[in-house]
């Protein structure tokens, strides 16, 4: 076999084998954005030196909270700082230079959903950042009938991210292979 022929076979083999390579879609963690208050969260609203105006209040399903002397305030979708500013502005009519602090006492609105062939499908609260592997663990793992090669992460905006479970557990760089979930994402295990 001549040098040219051997070289040609080597190039052909590289092309064929290169086509067999598998690349996992890396989904970066969601950016660190300020927390936005959600429905069913519980807030600790404190007015400095005025315990009568301070309250621990739940965010109602319509997104509002009720405070004495302030009334109804839309909380859902705002950051704690934005809500502080709105409450402070409303209190200026009755309190001289009000100092308001809003602390998210309980995070109940941020959930991920896992459905399909898992031991315990359902909604799971997000405590910080959650990966696909962590969500699957919260759901008790796969049933015997799960198609682990066809997982789907459906984002809150409706876009789907297909995932093969084998890629998550076999790649050397687990951090890059894993998929980060955001509030409202749904994991479907067919």
Coordinates of C-alpha atoms in Angstrom, one line a residue:
X1 CA 0.0 0.0 0.0
X2 CA 1.5 3.4 -1.0
X3 CA 1.9 6.4 1.2
X4 CA -1.0 8.2 -0.6
X5 CA -3.3 5.3 -0.2
X6 CA -2.5 4.9 3.5
X7 CA -2.9 8.6 4.0
X8 CA -6.3 8.5 2.3
X9 CA -7.5 5.6 4.5
X10 CA -6.4 7.5 7.6
X11 CA -8.3 10.7 6.6
X12 CA -11.4 8.6 5.7
X13 CA -11.2 6.8 9.1
X14 CA -10.9 10.1 10.9
X15 CA -13.9 11.5 9.1
X16 CA -16.0 8.4 9.8
X17 CA -15.0 8.2 13.5
X18 CA -15.3 12.0 13.9
X19 CA -18.9 11.7 12.8
X20 CA -19.5 9.2 15.6
X21 CA -18.4 11.7 18.3
X22 CA -21.2 12.8 20.6
X23 CA -21.5 16.2 22.1
X24 CA -23.7 17.0 24.9
X25 CA -25.6 20.3 24.9
X26 CA -24.2 22.4 27.7
X27 CA -26.8 24.5 29.4
X28 CA -25.2 27.2 31.5
X29 CA -26.6 28.0 34.9
X30 CA -29.1 30.8 35.0
X31 CA -27.6 34.2 35.5
X32 CA -27.6 35.5 39.1
X33 CA -30.5 38.0 39.0
X34 CA -32.1 39.6 42.0
X35 CA -34.9 37.5 43.5
X36 CA -38.4 38.4 42.4
X37 CA -41.2 37.9 44.9
X38 CA -43.7 35.3 43.8
X39 CA -47.2 34.3 44.7
X40 CA -47.4 32.3 47.9
X41 CA -44.1 33.6 49.2
X42 CA -44.2 34.9 52.8
X43 CA -42.7 38.3 53.5
X44 CA -41.5 40.0 56.6
X45 CA -42.3 43.7 56.2
X46 CA -40.7 45.8 58.9
X47 CA -41.2 49.5 59.5
X48 CA -38.4 50.8 61.8
X49 CA -39.7 51.9 65.2
X50 CA -43.3 51.1 64.3
X51 CA -44.3 47.6 65.3
X52 CA -47.9 48.3 64.5
X53 CA -47.1 48.7 60.8
X54 CA -44.7 45.8 60.7
X55 CA -46.1 42.4 59.6
X56 CA -45.3 38.9 58.3
X57 CA -47.6 38.6 55.3
X58 CA -48.3 36.0 52.7
X59 CA -48.4 37.0 49.0
X60 CA -51.9 36.1 47.9
X61 CA -52.6 34.1 44.7
X62 CA -53.4 37.4 43.0
X63 CA -49.9 38.7 43.8
X64 CA -50.9 41.3 46.3
X65 CA -50.2 41.8 50.0
X66 CA -52.3 43.7 52.6
X67 CA -50.7 46.1 55.1
X68 CA -52.2 48.3 57.7
X69 CA -52.4 52.0 56.7
X70 CA -51.0 51.1 53.3
X71 CA -53.7 48.8 51.9
X72 CA -53.2 46.5 48.9
X73 CA -49.8 46.4 47.3
X74 CA -48.7 44.3 44.3
X75 CA -45.7 42.3 45.5
X76 CA -45.4 39.5 42.9
X77 CA -42.8 40.2 40.3
X78 CA -41.0 42.9 42.3
X79 CA -37.6 42.6 44.0
X80 CA -37.7 43.2 47.8
X81 CA -36.0 46.5 47.2
X82 CA -38.6 47.6 44.7
X83 CA -41.4 46.6 47.2
X84 CA -39.6 48.5 50.0
X85 CA -39.6 51.7 47.9
X86 CA -43.3 51.4 47.1
X87 CA -44.3 50.8 50.7
X88 CA -42.0 53.6 51.9
X89 CA -43.6 56.0 49.4
X90 CA -47.1 55.1 50.5
X91 CA -46.2 55.5 54.2
X92 CA -44.7 59.0 53.7
X93 CA -48.2 60.5 54.2
X94 CA -48.5 59.1 57.7
X95 CA -44.9 58.4 58.9
X96 CA -42.1 60.9 58.8
X97 CA -39.1 59.4 56.9
X98 CA -40.3 55.7 57.1
X99 CA -37.5 53.1 57.0
X100 CA -38.9 50.0 55.5
X101 CA -37.3 46.6 55.1
X102 CA -38.8 43.6 53.2
X103 CA -37.3 40.2 53.8
X104 CA -38.5 37.1 51.9
X105 CA -39.3 34.9 54.9
X106 CA -40.4 31.8 52.9
X107 CA -39.8 31.1 49.2
X108 CA -42.8 29.2 48.0
X109 CA -43.3 30.4 44.5
X110 CA -40.1 29.1 42.9
X111 CA -40.8 25.5 41.9
X112 CA -39.7 23.0 39.4
X113 CA -42.0 20.3 38.1
X114 CA -41.0 16.7 37.4
X115 CA -43.5 14.5 35.6
X116 CA -43.7 11.1 33.8
X117 CA -41.8 8.0 34.7
X118 CA -40.4 9.0 38.1
X119 CA -41.2 7.5 41.5
X120 CA -42.8 10.7 42.9
X121 CA -43.9 13.2 40.2
X122 CA -44.8 16.6 41.4
X123 CA -43.8 20.2 42.1
X124 CA -40.7 20.7 44.1
X125 CA -39.6 24.0 45.8
X126 CA -36.3 25.4 44.6
X127 CA -33.9 26.1 47.4
X128 CA -31.2 28.0 45.5
X129 CA -30.0 26.8 42.1
X130 CA -31.2 23.3 41.1
X131 CA -29.8 21.0 38.4
X132 CA -31.6 18.4 36.4
X133 CA -29.9 15.6 38.4
X134 CA -31.0 17.2 41.7
X135 CA -34.6 17.5 40.4
X136 CA -34.6 13.8 39.4
X137 CA -33.4 12.9 42.9
X138 CA -36.1 15.0 44.5
X139 CA -38.6 13.0 42.4
X140 CA -37.3 9.7 43.7
X141 CA -35.5 8.7 40.6
X142 CA -36.7 6.8 37.5
X143 CA -39.3 4.0 37.3
X144 CA -38.4 0.8 35.5
X145 CA -40.3 2.1 32.4
X146 CA -38.5 5.4 32.0
X147 CA -36.8 6.2 28.7
X148 CA -33.7 7.8 30.1
X149 CA -32.4 8.7 26.6
X150 CA -35.3 11.1 25.8
X151 CA -35.6 13.4 28.8
X152 CA -37.0 16.8 28.0
X153 CA -36.7 20.0 30.0
X154 CA -39.4 22.4 29.1
X155 CA -38.6 26.0 30.0
X156 CA -41.1 28.5 31.4
X157 CA -41.1 30.2 28.0
X158 CA -42.1 26.9 26.3
X159 CA -38.7 26.0 24.7
X160 CA -37.6 22.4 25.1
X161 CA -34.1 21.1 25.9
X162 CA -33.7 17.4 25.0
X163 CA -31.3 15.5 27.4
X164 CA -29.9 12.0 27.4
X165 CA -29.4 10.9 31.0
X166 CA -26.4 8.8 30.1
X167 CA -24.6 11.9 29.0
X168 CA -25.2 13.5 32.5
X169 CA -23.6 10.6 34.3
X170 CA -20.8 9.4 32.0
X171 CA -19.1 12.6 30.9
X172 CA -15.9 13.6 32.8
X173 CA -17.0 17.2 33.2
X174 CA -20.3 16.7 35.1
X175 CA -20.6 20.4 35.8
X176 CA -20.6 21.3 32.1
X177 CA -22.8 18.3 31.2
X178 CA -25.6 19.0 33.7
X179 CA -28.6 21.2 32.9
X180 CA -29.6 24.0 35.3
X181 CA -33.2 24.5 35.9
X182 CA -35.1 27.8 36.5
X183 CA -38.3 28.6 38.4
X184 CA -41.3 27.1 36.5
X185 CA -39.3 24.6 34.4
X186 CA -40.8 21.2 33.8
X187 CA -38.8 18.0 33.5
X188 CA -40.6 15.3 31.4
X189 CA -39.5 11.7 31.7
X190 CA -41.2 9.6 29.0

